[in-house]
Amino acid sequence: MKLIALIAVSLTGAILIYGTADMPDWGDPGSPASLHVSPRYIEKSVEETQVPNIVTSVLADYRGYDTLGETTVIFTAGIACILLIRRFGR
Amino acid sequence: MEFIIGKYNYWIYICLMMIGFYAMIGKRNLVKKLIGMNIFQTSIILFFVSTGSKKGATIPIVEHGARAVEAVRYINPLPHVLMLTAIVVMVSTFGVALALLMMIYRRYHTLEEDEILGFRK
Amino acid sequence: MTSRFDDVIIQTVCRILIPFIQIFGLYVIAHGHSSPGGGFQGGVILGASFILLCLSYDIKEMKRRLSRKRAILFSALGVIIYAGIGLLCLLLDGNYLDYGRLHRILPVDPVRARSMGILGIEIGVGMTVMAVMVTIFIDLASEEEKRN
């Protein structure tokens, strides 16, 4: 059983390492992740929101829905913990 | 040499991810599986943060009084935002998973997967 | 949590340290605009301060400061603050979570109102994160207490 797991893990790792050949280099300013929407965030953030910390402005303003849903996820996790562990009526 | 310097960060994250993956599918103890899942998630977070880095750039906090902001001078804030939310989700899933393990232990008095499956037969 | 021991050094150090940790957590929430920080990080620091109180003293001492019921209330209140600010923007003729509209009720210009709205929702997020951390910890820890 452990041997099968080891084989599967090494196979997956080998495929993933083969896949990194097409990834952009570390610290490449022209990587696809840094070209699409993030330059606009960086250039316009201070002008539009007066918040110097771009991470905060993107988190709370440009992607406010994302953070709202995520706060709800945390709240749901807390409620799930309560419902699972606490024994009612005993 | 250029190839290794450009890509070695991905290889480190893949090694971490495979350690977590092995713990998830190879180990028989449920707590060890959970720890493996945490290692897996951590490697993904490291991977995302590293895709946002730019050589010679600084953290995404604009200097005081700077008017003209060039995108090349600050690293990509988007992966940071996504991973900031992912870390908190990771903590809450870990809490819920521990609660579930507690329920399993209360019912079966063991956390070994084989013994739990044996009980159910 | 079962065999509690009263260690003078640990209790004294934690008693002195916890207020400073909580002040730092509030600072991280409030100063998230211009330095690394924000609701999530500050909330986790605040939650950790309560967990430190439980580890150094007792879970009863912690429940005296922040009871279970109040923790759940705080976590719901945080989500309500967040969604309520969004709804307020909707009522002020804007889109949902469009903080620029808050300038109609705040004495600032629309761009500054955006910054204020961000501060408001950071407070909500911080509240939720703190309360959920404490809730999960109380539930996982007090179960052990009941068993023995």
XYZ file of C-alpha atoms in Angstrom:
359
model
C 0.000 0.000 0.000
C 2.762 2.414 0.937
C 4.684 1.438 -2.187
C 1.714 2.314 -4.389
C 1.399 5.653 -2.623
C 5.102 6.350 -3.083
C 4.924 5.508 -6.792
C 1.883 7.720 -7.308
C 3.499 10.585 -5.435
C 6.776 10.409 -7.351
C 4.931 10.169 -10.658
C 2.859 13.260 -9.869
C 5.953 15.118 -8.716
C 7.835 14.230 -11.887
C 4.972 15.474 -14.061
C 4.759 18.713 -12.115
C 8.524 19.298 -12.330
C 8.337 18.655 -16.082
C 5.580 21.257 -16.221
C 7.689 23.957 -14.571
C 9.813 24.206 -17.726
C 7.101 26.417 -19.222
C 6.640 28.578 -16.122
C 8.094 32.111 -16.051
C 11.374 32.560 -14.195
C 11.369 33.613 -10.583
C 11.161 37.397 -10.270
C 10.382 37.966 -13.941
C 8.631 41.375 -14.253
C 6.974 40.272 -17.494
C 5.335 37.127 -16.150
C 1.677 36.713 -17.174
C 0.459 37.080 -13.594
C 1.902 40.608 -13.381
C 0.640 41.898 -16.699
C -3.106 41.554 -16.847
C -4.872 43.476 -14.101
C -2.311 44.147 -11.391
C -0.585 47.173 -13.056
C -3.893 48.996 -12.985
C -4.326 48.235 -9.306
C -0.819 49.475 -8.543
C -1.119 52.671 -10.569
C -4.634 53.741 -9.627
C -4.944 52.565 -6.014
C -3.679 55.714 -4.281
C -5.524 57.978 -6.661
C -8.852 56.241 -6.241
C -8.876 55.180 -2.616
C -6.121 57.121 -0.791
C -4.855 53.876 0.718
C -1.070 53.452 0.363
C -1.210 49.733 1.123
C -2.299 48.250 -2.197
C -3.037 44.852 -0.666
C -5.608 46.413 1.653
C -7.251 48.435 -1.085
C -7.516 45.445 -3.417
C -8.754 43.217 -0.612
C -11.418 45.528 0.711
C -12.389 47.698 -2.217
C -11.737 46.222 -5.653
C -12.460 42.698 -4.489
C -14.903 43.453 -1.722
C -17.303 40.694 -2.707
C -14.534 38.141 -2.407
C -13.717 39.241 1.117
C -17.385 39.364 2.104
C -17.861 35.786 0.997
C -14.712 34.767 2.735
C -15.726 36.362 6.016
C -18.945 34.379 5.699
C -16.873 31.221 5.214
C -15.036 31.860 8.482
C -18.308 32.548 10.264
C -19.755 29.323 8.869
C -16.701 27.403 10.054
C -17.219 28.742 13.570
C -20.882 27.789 13.515
C -20.026 24.318 12.159
C -17.561 23.778 15.006
C -20.176 24.746 17.563
C -22.808 22.480 16.032
C -20.444 19.512 15.785
C -18.884 19.582 19.202
C -21.327 21.104 21.601
C -23.865 18.704 23.053
C -27.187 20.406 23.371
C -29.549 19.638 26.190
C -27.152 17.528 28.268
C 22.556 27.270 -14.606
C 20.157 30.011 -15.618
C 17.443 27.376 -15.806
C 18.084 26.174 -12.258
C 18.147 29.698 -10.790
C 14.928 30.602 -12.542
C 12.983 27.519 -11.575
C 14.337 26.160 -8.288
C 11.607 27.839 -6.214
C 8.944 25.829 -8.044
C 10.870 22.629 -7.389
C 11.006 23.353 -3.669
C 7.258 23.909 -3.562
C 6.651 20.735 -5.537
C 8.770 18.775 -3.030
C 6.758 20.255 -0.147
C 3.506 19.512 -1.943
C 4.505 15.907 -2.560
C 5.418 15.460 1.109
C 1.926 16.608 2.007
C 0.370 14.478 -0.727
C 2.171 11.374 0.474
C 1.001 12.008 4.013
C -2.559 12.352 2.739
C -2.677 9.107 0.775
C 0.000 6.941 2.415
C -0.560 7.405 6.146
C -3.284 5.551 7.993
C -3.760 7.916 10.921
C -6.340 10.628 10.358
C -4.406 13.310 12.252
C -1.365 12.627 10.088
C -3.545 12.980 7.008
C -4.737 16.325 8.307
C -1.176 17.524 8.884
C -0.367 16.404 5.339
C -3.250 18.495 4.034
C -1.891 21.510 5.887
C 1.557 21.046 4.338
C -0.084 20.779 0.909
C -1.972 24.025 1.400
C 1.123 25.807 2.666
C 3.060 24.812 -0.441
C 0.298 26.197 -2.660
C 0.347 29.473 -0.736
C 4.120 29.742 -1.137
C 3.767 29.024 -4.855
C 1.198 31.766 -5.379
C 3.196 34.336 -3.435
C 6.310 33.531 -5.434
C 4.507 34.058 -8.745
C 3.855 37.658 -7.716
C 7.478 38.601 -7.149
C 9.401 40.908 -9.458
C 13.150 41.304 -9.435
C 14.246 44.634 -7.952
C 10.755 45.601 -6.811
C 9.576 46.483 -3.329
C 6.551 45.552 -1.235
C 3.173 46.801 -2.536
C 2.920 49.801 -0.217
C 3.199 53.127 -2.001
C 5.714 55.517 -0.474
C 4.348 58.551 1.244
C 3.756 61.441 -1.121
C 4.594 59.517 -4.289
C 2.477 60.815 -7.156
C 3.543 58.845 -10.223
C 3.404 55.120 -9.517
C 5.064 52.720 -11.944
C 3.898 49.134 -11.853
C 7.448 47.783 -12.280
C 8.600 49.182 -8.951
C 6.077 47.297 -6.791
C 5.481 43.565 -6.659
C 2.184 42.124 -7.751
C -0.376 42.575 -4.923
C -2.978 40.221 -6.341
C -1.493 36.860 -5.201
C -0.955 38.375 -1.750
C -4.633 39.257 -1.492
C -5.786 35.847 -2.664
C -3.445 34.028 -0.301
C -4.368 36.265 2.622
C -7.901 34.983 2.320
C -6.670 31.429 1.673
C -4.675 31.372 4.917
C -7.729 32.220 6.982
C -9.831 29.657 5.130
C -7.061 27.142 5.873
C -7.307 27.886 9.586
C -11.079 27.518 9.609
C -11.034 24.263 7.635
C -8.428 22.973 10.073
C -10.713 23.837 12.977
C -13.699 22.104 11.405
C -11.565 19.062 10.543
C -10.354 18.808 14.142
C -13.951 18.975 15.328
C -14.885 16.167 12.934
C -11.947 14.086 14.173
C -13.183 14.626 17.708
C -16.591 13.293 16.727
C -14.966 10.260 15.080
C -12.908 9.574 18.183
C -15.954 9.871 20.391
C -17.780 7.298 18.284
C -15.050 4.766 17.485
C -12.432 5.465 20.195
C -9.662 5.352 17.640
C -8.236 7.492 14.858
C -6.633 4.705 12.822
C -8.354 4.379 9.500
C -8.074 0.576 9.322
C -9.706 0.074 12.677
C -12.533 2.466 11.864
C -13.219 0.650 8.601
C -13.066 -2.667 10.449
C -15.682 -1.475 12.900
C -18.076 -0.611 10.132
C -18.017 -4.033 8.468
C -6.363 21.904 30.325
C -7.026 19.209 32.918
C -4.089 19.387 35.311
C -3.635 23.079 35.701
C -0.576 24.299 37.527
C -0.150 27.761 38.962
C 3.199 29.055 37.842
C 3.877 32.538 39.188
C 6.355 33.466 36.477
C 4.159 32.416 33.554
C 1.038 34.024 34.968
C 2.761 37.300 35.805
C 4.480 37.577 32.448
C 1.278 36.805 30.567
C -0.708 39.238 32.676
C 1.698 41.997 31.733
C 2.062 40.893 28.111
C -1.570 40.341 27.068
C -2.690 44.008 27.141
C 0.229 44.941 24.923
C -0.587 42.132 22.504
C -4.173 43.341 22.294
C -3.094 46.942 21.746
C -0.813 45.723 18.977
C -3.684 43.795 17.407
C -5.865 46.897 17.409
C -2.976 48.863 15.913
C -2.558 46.307 13.147
C -6.278 46.552 12.308
C -6.411 50.336 12.395
C -3.090 50.905 10.659
C -3.704 48.438 7.847
C -4.033 51.332 5.429
C -0.414 52.378 5.382
C 1.544 49.443 6.755
C 1.360 45.659 6.461
C -1.732 44.572 8.322
C -5.469 44.591 8.170
C -8.504 42.860 9.529
C -7.365 39.272 9.157
C -3.951 39.727 10.695
C -5.129 41.910 13.555
C -8.030 39.584 14.270
C -5.702 36.623 14.519
C -3.440 38.543 16.918
C -6.409 39.452 19.123
C -7.643 35.858 19.089
C -4.167 34.598 19.977
C -4.065 36.915 22.985
C -7.215 35.277 24.352
C -5.781 31.831 23.680
C -2.630 32.839 25.564
C -4.812 33.862 28.488
C -6.427 30.421 28.437
C -3.068 28.633 28.257
C -1.470 30.592 31.079
C -4.445 30.749 33.437
C -7.507 28.646 32.918
C -10.339 28.295 30.477
C -12.701 29.621 33.133
C -10.678 32.826 33.367
C -10.898 33.205 29.601
C -14.639 32.570 29.546
C -15.039 35.241 32.208
C -13.475 37.752 29.808
C -15.098 36.539 26.577
C -17.872 34.023 27.085
C -19.008 31.606 24.405
C -22.245 33.394 23.793
C -20.514 36.724 23.418
C -17.947 35.244 21.027
C -20.691 33.962 18.728
C -22.397 37.338 18.963
C -19.167 39.099 17.981
C -18.584 36.838 14.999
C -22.091 37.490 13.703
C -21.716 41.196 14.404
C -18.592 41.383 12.264
C -20.373 39.895 9.241
C -23.316 42.235 9.867
C -21.005 45.268 9.962
C -19.461 44.230 6.663
C -22.741 43.511 4.898
C -24.362 46.544 6.538
C -21.790 48.944 5.138
C -22.435 47.433 1.729
C -26.154 47.867 2.211
C -25.660 51.453 3.379
C -23.914 52.230 0.105
C -26.870 50.680 -1.690
C -29.273 52.924 0.223
C -27.183 55.980 -0.684
C -27.785 55.478 -4.407
C -24.589 53.549 -5.091
C -23.669 49.994 -5.940
C -23.263 47.345 -3.277
C -19.937 47.937 -1.432
C -19.319 51.164 -3.341
C -17.821 53.147 -0.467
C -17.489 56.350 -2.442
C -21.147 57.020 -1.754
C -20.509 57.269 1.958
C -19.422 60.886 1.486
C -23.063 61.883 1.733
C -23.162 61.018 5.417
C -19.479 61.492 6.287
C -17.956 64.986 6.265
C -15.263 64.048 3.721
C -14.822 63.954 -0.033
C -15.672 60.770 -1.992
C -12.090 59.501 -2.297
C -11.502 59.861 1.425
C -14.852 58.184 2.077
C -13.540 55.138 0.235
C -10.678 54.913 2.712
C -13.126 55.251 5.605
C -15.315 52.476 4.217
C -12.289 50.211 3.982
C -11.513 50.917 7.651
C -15.090 50.016 8.575
C -15.073 46.669 6.891
C -11.595 45.884 8.256
C -13.049 46.304 11.734
C -15.870 43.910 10.845
C -13.457 41.326 9.448
C -11.205 41.627 12.493
C -14.127 41.082 14.847
C -15.262 37.963 12.994
C -11.796 36.443 12.783
C -11.082 37.060 16.478
C -14.400 35.662 17.632
C -14.198 32.564 15.428
C -10.653 31.782 16.575
C -11.791 32.027 20.191
C -14.946 29.994 19.527
C -13.101 27.139 17.851
C -10.515 27.105 20.614
C -13.102 27.105 23.409
C -15.025 24.278 21.793
C -11.987 22.109 21.140
C -10.518 22.715 24.595
C -13.568 22.492 26.828
C -14.619 19.151 25.351
C -11.467 17.680 26.868
C -12.397 19.173 30.211
C -15.833 17.584 30.202
C -14.525 14.138 29.349
C -12.234 13.850 32.342
